[in-house]
Coordinates of C-alpha atoms in Angstrom, one line a residue:
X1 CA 90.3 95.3 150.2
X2 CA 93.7 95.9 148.7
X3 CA 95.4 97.9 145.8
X4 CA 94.4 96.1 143.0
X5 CA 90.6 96.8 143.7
X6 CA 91.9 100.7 144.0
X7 CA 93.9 100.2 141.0
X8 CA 91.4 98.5 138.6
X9 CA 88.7 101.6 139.4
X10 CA 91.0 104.5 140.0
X11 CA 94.3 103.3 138.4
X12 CA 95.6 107.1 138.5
X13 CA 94.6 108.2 141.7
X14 CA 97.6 109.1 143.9
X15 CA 98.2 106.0 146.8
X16 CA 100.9 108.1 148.3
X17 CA 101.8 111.5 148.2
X18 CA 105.6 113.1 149.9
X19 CA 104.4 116.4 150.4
X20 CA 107.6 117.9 151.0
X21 CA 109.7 116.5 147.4
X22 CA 106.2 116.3 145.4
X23 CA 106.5 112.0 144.9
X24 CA 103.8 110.2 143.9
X25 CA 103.2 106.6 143.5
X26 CA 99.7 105.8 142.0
X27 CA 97.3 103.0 142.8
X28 CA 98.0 101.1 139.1
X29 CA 102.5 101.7 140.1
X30 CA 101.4 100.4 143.8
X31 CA 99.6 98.0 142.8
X32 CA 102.4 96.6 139.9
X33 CA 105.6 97.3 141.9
X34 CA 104.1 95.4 145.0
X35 CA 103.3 92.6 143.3
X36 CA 106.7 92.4 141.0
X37 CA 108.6 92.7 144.7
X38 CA 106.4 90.0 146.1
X39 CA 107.2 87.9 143.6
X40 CA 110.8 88.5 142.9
X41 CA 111.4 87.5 147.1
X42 CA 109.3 84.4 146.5
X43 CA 111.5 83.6 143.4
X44 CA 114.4 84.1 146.0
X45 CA 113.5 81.6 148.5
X46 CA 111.2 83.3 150.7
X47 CA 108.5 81.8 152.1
X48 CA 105.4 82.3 154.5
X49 CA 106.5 84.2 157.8
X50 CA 109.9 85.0 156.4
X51 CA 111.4 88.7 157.8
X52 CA 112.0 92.1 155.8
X53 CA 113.6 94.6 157.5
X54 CA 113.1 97.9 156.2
X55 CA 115.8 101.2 156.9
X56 CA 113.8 104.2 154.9
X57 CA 113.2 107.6 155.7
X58 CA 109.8 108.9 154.1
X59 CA 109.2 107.7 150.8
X60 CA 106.6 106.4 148.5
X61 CA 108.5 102.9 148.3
X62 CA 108.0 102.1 152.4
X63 CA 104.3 101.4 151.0
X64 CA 105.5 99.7 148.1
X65 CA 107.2 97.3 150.3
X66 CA 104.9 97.0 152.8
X67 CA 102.2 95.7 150.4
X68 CA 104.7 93.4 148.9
X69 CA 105.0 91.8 152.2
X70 CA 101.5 91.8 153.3
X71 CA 100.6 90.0 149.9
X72 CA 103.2 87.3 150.5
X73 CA 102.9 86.1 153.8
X74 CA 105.9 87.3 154.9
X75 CA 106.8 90.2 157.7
X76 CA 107.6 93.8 157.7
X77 CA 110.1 95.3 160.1
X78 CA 110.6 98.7 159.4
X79 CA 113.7 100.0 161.8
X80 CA 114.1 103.3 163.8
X81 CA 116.3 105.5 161.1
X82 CA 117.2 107.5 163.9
X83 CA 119.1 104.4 165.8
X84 CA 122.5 103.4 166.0
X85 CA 124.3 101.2 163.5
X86 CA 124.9 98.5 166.6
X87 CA 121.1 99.1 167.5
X88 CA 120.4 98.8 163.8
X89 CA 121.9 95.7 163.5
X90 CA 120.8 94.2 166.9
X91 CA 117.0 94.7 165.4
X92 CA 117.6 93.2 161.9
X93 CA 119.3 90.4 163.4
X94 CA 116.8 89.7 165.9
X95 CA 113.9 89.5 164.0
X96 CA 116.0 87.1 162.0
X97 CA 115.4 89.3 158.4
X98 CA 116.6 87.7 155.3
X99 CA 116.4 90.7 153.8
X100 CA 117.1 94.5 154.2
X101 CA 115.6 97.2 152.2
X102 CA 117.4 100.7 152.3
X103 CA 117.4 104.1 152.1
X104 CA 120.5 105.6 150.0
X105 CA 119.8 108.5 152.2
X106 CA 121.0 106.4 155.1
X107 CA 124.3 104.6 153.2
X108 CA 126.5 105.1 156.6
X109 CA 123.7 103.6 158.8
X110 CA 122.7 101.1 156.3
X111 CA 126.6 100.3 155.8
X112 CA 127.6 99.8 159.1
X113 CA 124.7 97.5 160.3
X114 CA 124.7 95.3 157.5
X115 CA 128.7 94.3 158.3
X116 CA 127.0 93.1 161.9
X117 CA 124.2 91.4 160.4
X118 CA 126.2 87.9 159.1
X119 CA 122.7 86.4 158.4
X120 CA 121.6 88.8 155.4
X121 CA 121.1 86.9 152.5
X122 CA 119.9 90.2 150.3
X123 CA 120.5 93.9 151.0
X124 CA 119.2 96.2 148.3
X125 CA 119.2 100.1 148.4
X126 CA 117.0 102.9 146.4
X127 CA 117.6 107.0 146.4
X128 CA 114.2 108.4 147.6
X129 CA 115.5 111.3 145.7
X130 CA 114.7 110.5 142.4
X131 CA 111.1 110.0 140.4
X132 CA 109.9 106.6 139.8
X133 CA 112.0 104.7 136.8
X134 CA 115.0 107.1 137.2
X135 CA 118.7 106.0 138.7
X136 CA 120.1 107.8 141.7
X137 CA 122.6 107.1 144.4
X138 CA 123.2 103.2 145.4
X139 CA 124.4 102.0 148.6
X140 CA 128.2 100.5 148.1
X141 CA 127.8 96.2 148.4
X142 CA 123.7 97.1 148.3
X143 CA 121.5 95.3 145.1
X144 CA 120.1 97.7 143.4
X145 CA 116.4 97.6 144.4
X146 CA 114.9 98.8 141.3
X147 CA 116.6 96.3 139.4
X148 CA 115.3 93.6 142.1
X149 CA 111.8 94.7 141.6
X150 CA 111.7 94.7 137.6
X151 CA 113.6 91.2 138.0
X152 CA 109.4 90.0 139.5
X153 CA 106.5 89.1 137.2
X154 CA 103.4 91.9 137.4
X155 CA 101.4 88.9 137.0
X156 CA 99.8 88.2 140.9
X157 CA 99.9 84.7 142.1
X158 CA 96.1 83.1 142.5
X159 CA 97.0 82.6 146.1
X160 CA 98.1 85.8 148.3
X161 CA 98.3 85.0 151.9
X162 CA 98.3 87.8 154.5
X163 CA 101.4 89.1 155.8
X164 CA 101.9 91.3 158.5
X165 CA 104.4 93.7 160.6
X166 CA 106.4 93.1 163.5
X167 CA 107.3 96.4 165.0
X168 CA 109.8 96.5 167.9
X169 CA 109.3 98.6 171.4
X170 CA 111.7 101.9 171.8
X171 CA 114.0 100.1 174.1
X172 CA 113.3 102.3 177.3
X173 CA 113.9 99.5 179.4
X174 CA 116.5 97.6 177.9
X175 CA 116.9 96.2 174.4
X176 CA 113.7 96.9 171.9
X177 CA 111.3 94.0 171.8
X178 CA 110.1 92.6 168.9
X179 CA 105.9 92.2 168.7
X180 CA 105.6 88.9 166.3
X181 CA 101.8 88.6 166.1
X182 CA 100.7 85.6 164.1
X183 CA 100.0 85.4 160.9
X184 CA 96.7 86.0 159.8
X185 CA 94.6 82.6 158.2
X186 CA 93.2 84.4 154.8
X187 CA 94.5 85.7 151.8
X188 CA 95.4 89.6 151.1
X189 CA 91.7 90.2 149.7
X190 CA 89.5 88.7 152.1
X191 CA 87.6 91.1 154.6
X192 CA 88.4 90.7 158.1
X193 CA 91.3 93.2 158.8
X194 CA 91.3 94.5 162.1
X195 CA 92.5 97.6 161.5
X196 CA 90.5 98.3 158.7
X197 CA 87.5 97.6 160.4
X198 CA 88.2 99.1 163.9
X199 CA 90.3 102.3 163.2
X200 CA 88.7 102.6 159.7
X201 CA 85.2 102.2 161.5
X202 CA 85.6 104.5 164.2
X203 CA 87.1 107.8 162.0
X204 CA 84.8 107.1 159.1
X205 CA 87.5 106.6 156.7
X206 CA 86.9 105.4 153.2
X207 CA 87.8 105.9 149.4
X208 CA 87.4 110.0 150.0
X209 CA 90.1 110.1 152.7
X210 CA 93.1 112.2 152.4
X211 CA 95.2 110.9 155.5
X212 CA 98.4 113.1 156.4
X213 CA 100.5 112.4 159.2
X214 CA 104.2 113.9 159.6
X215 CA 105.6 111.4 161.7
X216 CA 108.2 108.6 160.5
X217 CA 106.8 105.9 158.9
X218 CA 108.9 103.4 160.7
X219 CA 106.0 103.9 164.2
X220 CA 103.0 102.0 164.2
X221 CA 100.4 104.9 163.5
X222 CA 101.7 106.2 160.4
X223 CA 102.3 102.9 158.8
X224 CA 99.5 101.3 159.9
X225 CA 97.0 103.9 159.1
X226 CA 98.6 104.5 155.6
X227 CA 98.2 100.9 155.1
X228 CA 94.2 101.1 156.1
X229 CA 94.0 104.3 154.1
X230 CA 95.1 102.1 151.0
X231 CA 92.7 99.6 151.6
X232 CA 90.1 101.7 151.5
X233 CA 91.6 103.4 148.3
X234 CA 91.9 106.8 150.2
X235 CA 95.0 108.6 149.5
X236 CA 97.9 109.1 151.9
X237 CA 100.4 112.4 152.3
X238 CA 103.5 111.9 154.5
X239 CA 106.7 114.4 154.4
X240 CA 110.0 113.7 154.8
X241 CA 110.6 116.2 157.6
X242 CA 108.0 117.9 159.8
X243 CA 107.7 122.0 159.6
X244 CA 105.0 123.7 160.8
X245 CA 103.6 125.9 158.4
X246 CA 104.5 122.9 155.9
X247 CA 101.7 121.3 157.2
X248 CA 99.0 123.7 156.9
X249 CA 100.3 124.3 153.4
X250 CA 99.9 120.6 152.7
X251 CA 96.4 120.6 154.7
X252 CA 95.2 123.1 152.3
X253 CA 96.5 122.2 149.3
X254 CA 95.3 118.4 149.2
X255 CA 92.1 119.3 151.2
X256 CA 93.0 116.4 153.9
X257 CA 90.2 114.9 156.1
X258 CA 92.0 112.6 158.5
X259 CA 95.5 113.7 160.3
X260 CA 97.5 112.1 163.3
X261 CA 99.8 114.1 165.4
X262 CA 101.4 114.1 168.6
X263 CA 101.4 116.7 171.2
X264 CA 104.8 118.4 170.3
X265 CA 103.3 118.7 166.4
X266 CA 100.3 120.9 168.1
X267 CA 103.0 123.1 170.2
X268 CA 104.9 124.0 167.2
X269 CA 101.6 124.8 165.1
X270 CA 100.1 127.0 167.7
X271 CA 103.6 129.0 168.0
X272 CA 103.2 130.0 164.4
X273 CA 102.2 133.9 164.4
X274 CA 98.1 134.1 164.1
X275 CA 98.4 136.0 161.1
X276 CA 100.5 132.7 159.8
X277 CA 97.9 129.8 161.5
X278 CA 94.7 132.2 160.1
X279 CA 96.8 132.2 156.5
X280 CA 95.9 128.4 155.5
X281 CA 91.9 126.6 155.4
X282 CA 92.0 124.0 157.0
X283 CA 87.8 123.1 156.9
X284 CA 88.6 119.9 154.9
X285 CA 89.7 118.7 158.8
X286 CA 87.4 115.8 159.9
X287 CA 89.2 114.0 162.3
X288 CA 92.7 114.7 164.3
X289 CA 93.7 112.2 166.1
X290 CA 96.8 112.7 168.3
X291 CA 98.6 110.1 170.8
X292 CA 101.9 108.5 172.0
X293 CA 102.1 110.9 174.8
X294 CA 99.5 113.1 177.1
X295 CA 98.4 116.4 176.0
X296 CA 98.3 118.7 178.1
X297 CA 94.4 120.2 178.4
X298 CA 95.5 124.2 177.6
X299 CA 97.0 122.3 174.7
X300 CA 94.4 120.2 173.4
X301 CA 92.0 123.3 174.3
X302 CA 94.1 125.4 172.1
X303 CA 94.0 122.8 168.6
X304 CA 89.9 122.5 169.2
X305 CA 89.4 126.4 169.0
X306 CA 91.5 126.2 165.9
X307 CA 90.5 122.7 163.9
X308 CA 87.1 122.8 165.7
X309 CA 85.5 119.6 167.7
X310 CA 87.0 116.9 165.6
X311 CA 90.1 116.1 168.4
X312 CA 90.4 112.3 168.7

């Protein structure tokens, strides 16, 4: 499954949600911006296993381009925001992208890579700061990627292959490595995705799921469990910075099932004062999965007495 199931039954249900500026990108704007992107790369040359490289903080358009690449057969590469303009680069030209997609947030960053990256053949740039439709800040020499998108029919093609993402290593041992898996043989539709069925499987996620995770987009998790929380039509709630009590705020407020954490989110939430932590319900709370590093078991102990046995 894919948006345009989500958005032929639930057209106005919220895809993704940015807790922390109050964004929202629908399943019927997912759904129509994704396929207008898709098809405005394809009308620029690109073709199956061809690289995007992606330099965002949180925002509802990481999704937007995601899906644009997983319906066209190409690959995502969404970069470490928090890298180096030389590391930046080194990443964008390794995975040989032909295009970069931008944050205005990140116009030094962005700036400064894309002078080292000789084989760009489109940088565009969008302000995560405005609401859908609405003109903010551009990125100097940058397209502007609204613009790019509207430039695409709506219309989807009868033939959508797969995509996928190739996410590099955090270069602990050298220069990051780049993780190319092959392309899947099916098209965007068809059943079969790993991930859906494995991770989607195993937490019993589906079309009621409210999946919130606080952590960058641009690491595997996040991304990748947004992306199976779309197919299933659930609805996804990121932030654009992680605060503590933000999070129980946003727990409450969108009564969210699924979560995904690592060890230092947990720390931070059981500092709050108890009169803060007892403040916010979070009984919606199905699953919490945490990883990427151990937990320590006073810590783990701790989140269970709190969230109750649904640690993962």
């Amino acid at each position: 499954m894919y948006p345009a199931i989500h958005a032929a039954r639930t057209p106005d249900k919220p895809a993704i949600i940015v807790g922390d500026t109050g964004d929202i990108l629908t399943y019927a704007q997912l759904e129509r911006q994704s396929t207008q992107l898709a098809n405005a790369l394809r009308a620029a040359g690109f073709v199956d296993g061809d690289v995007v490289a992606l330099l965002s903080t949180n925002a509802v358009e990481v999704f937007v381009v995601y899906w644009a690449c997983l319906r066209s057969g190409l690959y995502l590469t969404p970069v470490n925001t928090h890298l180096s303009p030389g590391e930046i680069a080194y990443i964008v030209n390794d995975c040989g992208a032909r295009a970069l997609v931008a944050s205005a947030d990140l116009a030094e960053a962005a700036t400064a890579a894309r002078a080292e990256c000789a084989s760009l053949e489109i940088a565009l740039s969008f302000d995560p700061r405005v609401g859908d439709g609405e003109r903010g800040e551009s990125i100097e020499g940058f397209g502007d990627y609204a613009e790019f998108v509207a430039s695409g029919s709506p219309e989807a093609p009868d033939h959508q292959r797969r995509g996928n993402d190739m996410l590099y290593s955090s270069g602990t041992t050298g220069r990051p490595k780049g993780v190319k898996p092959p392309l899947p043989e099916r098209e965007v539709g068809d059943p079969g995705d790993p991930y859906v069925m494995v991770f989607g499987g195993t937490y019993q996620m589906g079309q009621d799921t409210v999946y919130f995770s606080p952590a960058p987009l641009y690491h595997a998790a996040p991304l990748r469990f947004g992306m199976i929380t779309q197919s299933l039509g659930g609805t996804v709630i990121t932030v654009k910075k992680f605060d503590a009590q933000q999070c129980l705020e946003l727990i409450e407020r969108y009564r969210v099932t699924h979560t995904q954490w690592v060890p230092t989110h947990f720390v931070r939430m059981l500092r709050l004062p108890a009169e803060v932590r007892e403040r916010y319900d979070v009984s919606s709370l199905t699953h919490a999965v945490h990883a990427a590093a151990p937990c320590p078991p006073e810590v783990k102990k701790a989140m269970m007495d709190w969230f109750g046995p649904i640690l993962h």
